[in-house]
């Protein structure tokens, strides 16, 4: 879109994209923790409290990803509208 406009886009667009990518990485990390926790639980028995914390952390990360996705969709739509010819 920057090439279409022949000028850089607003800094908020890059920031929103960076936050979205960061939220994706956080969800991936929480999911890996959940998988590791589930596999260790099968070996050693069920520690419920730890398991609930891992699932809660994943839920919080997914919520943040959902919010970041909504924001980045809006920002990209605005950037697209600004790059259209008048």
Backbone as CSV, one residue per row, in Angstrom:
resi,resn,N_x,N_y,N_z,CA_x,CA_y,CA_z,C_x,C_y,C_z
1,UNK,0.815,-1.178,0.000,0.000,0.000,0.000,0.866,1.252,0.000
2,UNK,2.026,1.151,0.619,2.928,2.298,0.614,3.401,2.599,-0.799
3,UNK,3.592,1.573,-1.585,4.017,1.783,-2.978,2.914,2.444,-3.786
4,UNK,1.656,2.079,-3.503,0.540,2.687,-4.219,0.420,4.174,-3.895
5,UNK,0.684,4.522,-2.650,0.559,5.909,-2.212,1.810,6.721,-2.522
6,UNK,2.912,6.072,-2.750,4.216,6.731,-2.951,4.647,7.515,-1.720
7,UNK,4.139,7.117,-0.579,4.546,7.736,0.686,4.305,6.733,1.801
8,UNK,5.021,6.883,2.895,4.827,5.932,4.002,3.451,6.101,4.653
9,UNK,2.970,5.015,5.195,1.685,5.045,5.888,1.882,5.567,7.310
10,UNK,0.795,5.823,7.962,0.836,6.349,9.328,1.526,5.349,10.255
11,UNK,2.181,5.846,11.280,2.933,4.991,12.204,2.023,4.039,12.973
12,UNK,0.766,4.421,13.185,-0.169,3.549,13.900,-0.425,2.237,13.154
13,UNK,-0.310,2.278,11.847,-0.525,1.069,11.052,0.573,0.058,11.337
14,UNK,1.803,0.517,11.324,2.919,-0.383,11.635,2.842,-0.884,13.068
15,UNK,2.444,-0.016,13.980,2.317,-0.398,15.379,1.256,-1.479,15.562
16,UNK,0.118,-1.311,14.895,-0.964,-2.298,14.999,-0.522,-3.648,14.430
17,UNK,0.197,-3.620,13.324,0.693,-4.869,12.739,1.699,-5.549,13.661
18,UNK,2.573,-4.760,14.283,3.546,-5.321,15.220,2.868,-5.936,16.439
19,UNK,1.855,-5.249,16.973,1.127,-5.778,18.131,0.378,-7.055,17.777
20,UNK,-0.152,-7.115,16.570,-0.847,-8.330,16.132,0.123,-9.501,16.040
21,UNK,1.285,-9.262,15.470,2.294,-10.312,15.374,2.757,-10.746,16.759
22,UNK,2.923,-9.797,17.657,3.315,-10.122,19.031,2.241,-10.963,19.721
23,UNK,0.975,-10.623,19.499,-0.124,-11.398,20.090,-0.137,-12.823,19.547
24,UNK,0.168,-12.990,18.277,0.248,-14.331,17.690,1.342,-15.141,18.365
25,UNK,2.500,-14.517,18.568,3.608,-15.225,19.217,3.273,-15.601,20.658
26,UNK,2.553,-14.729,21.362,2.165,-15.031,22.737,1.209,-16.220,22.770
27,UNK,0.241,-16.243,21.858,-0.698,-17.372,21.800,0.045,-18.666,21.490
28,UNK,0.983,-18.608,20.568,1.769,-19.801,20.244,2.539,-20.290,21.459
29,UNK,3.134,-19.381,22.212,3.896,-19.770,23.403,2.979,-20.378,24.462
30,UNK,1.812,-19.765,24.679,0.869,-20.299,25.675,0.348,-21.665,25.259
31,UNK,0.145,-21.843,23.983,-0.332,-23.143,23.488,0.729,-24.211,23.702
32,UNK,1.988,-23.871,23.446,3.077,-24.819,23.680,3.155,-25.189,25.160
33,UNK,2.979,-24.186,26.034,2.975,-24.463,27.472,1.839,-25.410,27.844
34,UNK,0.682,-25.194,27.230,-0.457,-26.062,27.512,-0.179,-27.494,27.061
35,UNK,0.429,-27.658,25.912,0.745,-28.994,25.399,1.753,-29.680,26.306
36,UNK,2.789,-28.941,26.725,3.792,-29.516,27.621,3.152,-29.905,28.945
37,UNK,2.292,-29.046,29.467,1.622,-29.316,30.726,0.715,-30.546,30.606
38,UNK,0.010,-30.665,29.493,-0.880,-31.812,29.298,-0.084,-33.109,29.191
39,UNK,1.056,-33.065,28.518,1.852,-34.291,28.374,2.497,-34.688,29.701
40,UNK,2.914,-33.698,30.503,3.508,-34.035,31.794,2.437,-34.497,32.781
41,UNK,1.223,-34.015,32.629,0.125,-34.432,33.503,-0.207,-35.903,33.273
42,UNK,-0.094,-36.355,32.035,-0.382,-37.758,31.731,0.643,-38.669,32.405
43,UNK,1.860,-38.171,32.565,2.916,-38.989,33.164,2.850,-38.989,34.688
44,UNK,2.561,-37.852,35.283,2.714,-37.700,36.732,1.403,-37.561,37.498
45,UNK,0.288,-37.571,36.862,-0.974,-37.376,37.563,-1.465,-35.949,37.422
46,UNK,-2.683,-35.677,37.858,-3.299,-34.374,37.588,-3.077,-33.296,38.655
47,UNK,-2.148,-32.373,38.470,-2.096,-31.187,39.326,-3.067,-30.131,38.782
48,UNK,-4.250,-30.011,39.311,-5.313,-29.179,38.756,-5.000,-27.686,38.768
49,UNK,-4.453,-27.189,39.822,-4.244,-25.745,39.953,-3.315,-25.218,38.858
50,UNK,-2.230,-25.904,38.616,-1.282,-25.505,37.579,-1.939,-25.575,36.205
51,UNK,-2.719,-26.608,35.988,-3.394,-26.789,34.707,-4.368,-25.648,34.443
52,UNK,-5.095,-25.236,35.461,-6.054,-24.146,35.293,-5.349,-22.826,34.988
53,UNK,-4.197,-22.600,35.593,-3.439,-21.370,35.312,-2.975,-21.331,33.861
54,UNK,-2.545,-22.473,33.348,-2.063,-22.533,31.966,-3.208,-22.261,31.003
55,UNK,-4.356,-22.858,31.266,-5.522,-22.649,30.403,-6.001,-21.205,30.490
56,UNK,-5.989,-20.631,31.681,-6.384,-19.235,31.846,-5.428,-18.304,31.104
57,UNK,-4.145,-18.585,31.159,-3.166,-17.767,30.431,-3.403,-17.863,28.928
58,UNK,-3.762,-19.050,28.451,-4.076,-19.209,27.025,-5.324,-18.418,26.669
59,UNK,-6.329,-18.445,27.528,-7.563,-17.695,27.266,-7.304,-16.194,27.216
60,UNK,-6.469,-15.705,28.108,-6.124,-14.278,28.109,-5.371,-13.919,26.834
61,UNK,-4.462,-14.782,26.421,-3.697,-14.529,25.190,-4.608,-14.546,23.974
62,UNK,-5.580,-15.453,23.953,-6.525,-15.496,22.831,-7.405,-14.251,22.794
63,UNK,-7.783,-13.768,23.960,-8.575,-12.535,24.005,-7.774,-11.361,23.450
64,UNK,-6.517,-11.273,23.842,-5.661,-10.203,23.334,-5.463,-10.331,21.826
65,UNK,-5.337,-11.559,21.344,-5.203,-11.779,19.894,-6.468,-11.355,19.171
66,UNK,-7.613,-11.659,19.742,-8.884,-11.271,19.132,-8.986,-9.750,19.025
67,UNK,-8.631,-9.054,20.083,-8.667,-7.591,20.068,-7.663,-7.020,19.066
68,UNK,-6.474,-7.596,19.025,-5.457,-7.125,18.086,-5.883,-7.388,16.645
69,UNK,-6.551,-8.513,16.414,-7.017,-8.835,15.067,-8.080,-7.841,14.612
70,UNK,-9.005,-7.514,15.503,-10.026,-6.520,15.153,-9.384,-5.176,14.808
71,UNK,-8.429,-4.776,15.615,-7.780,-3.492,15.382,-7.003,-3.489,14.078
72,UNK,-6.275,-4.565,13.820,-5.449,-4.597,12.610,-6.329,-4.669,11.355
73,UNK,-7.469,-5.335,11.459,-8.389,-5.355,10.308,-8.893,-3.952,10.002
74,UNK,-9.250,-3.217,11.042,-9.721,-1.846,10.852,-8.620,-0.966,10.293
75,UNK,-7.432,-1.096,10.843,-6.304,-0.279,10.400,-5.965,-0.582,8.939
76,UNK,-5.973,-1.851,8.575,-5.665,-2.200,7.181,-6.753,-1.721,6.227
77,UNK,-7.998,-1.745,6.684,-9.082,-1.228,5.847,-8.887,0.271,5.631
78,UNK,-8.542,0.984,6.691,-8.302,2.426,6.569,-7.112,2.706,5.642
79,UNK,-6.064,1.925,5.788,-4.885,2.105,4.925,-5.242,1.829,3.475
80,UNK,-6.063,0.832,3.260,-6.500,0.518,1.898,-7.321,1.670,1.332
81,UNK,-8.236,2.215,2.133,-9.055,3.325,1.673,-8.208,4.557,1.338
82,UNK,-7.155,4.767,2.131,-6.276,5.921,1.871,-5.441,5.701,0.614
83,UNK,-5.195,4.436,0.247,-4.336,4.183,-0.911,-5.115,4.144,-2.220
84,UNK,-6.442,4.150,-2.150,-7.242,4.145,-3.366,-7.118,5.488,-4.076
85,UNK,-7.170,5.461,-5.420,-7.112,6.731,-6.132,-8.404,7.533,-5.909
86,UNK,-8.271,8.841,-5.927,-9.436,9.694,-5.671,-10.194,10.000,-6.913
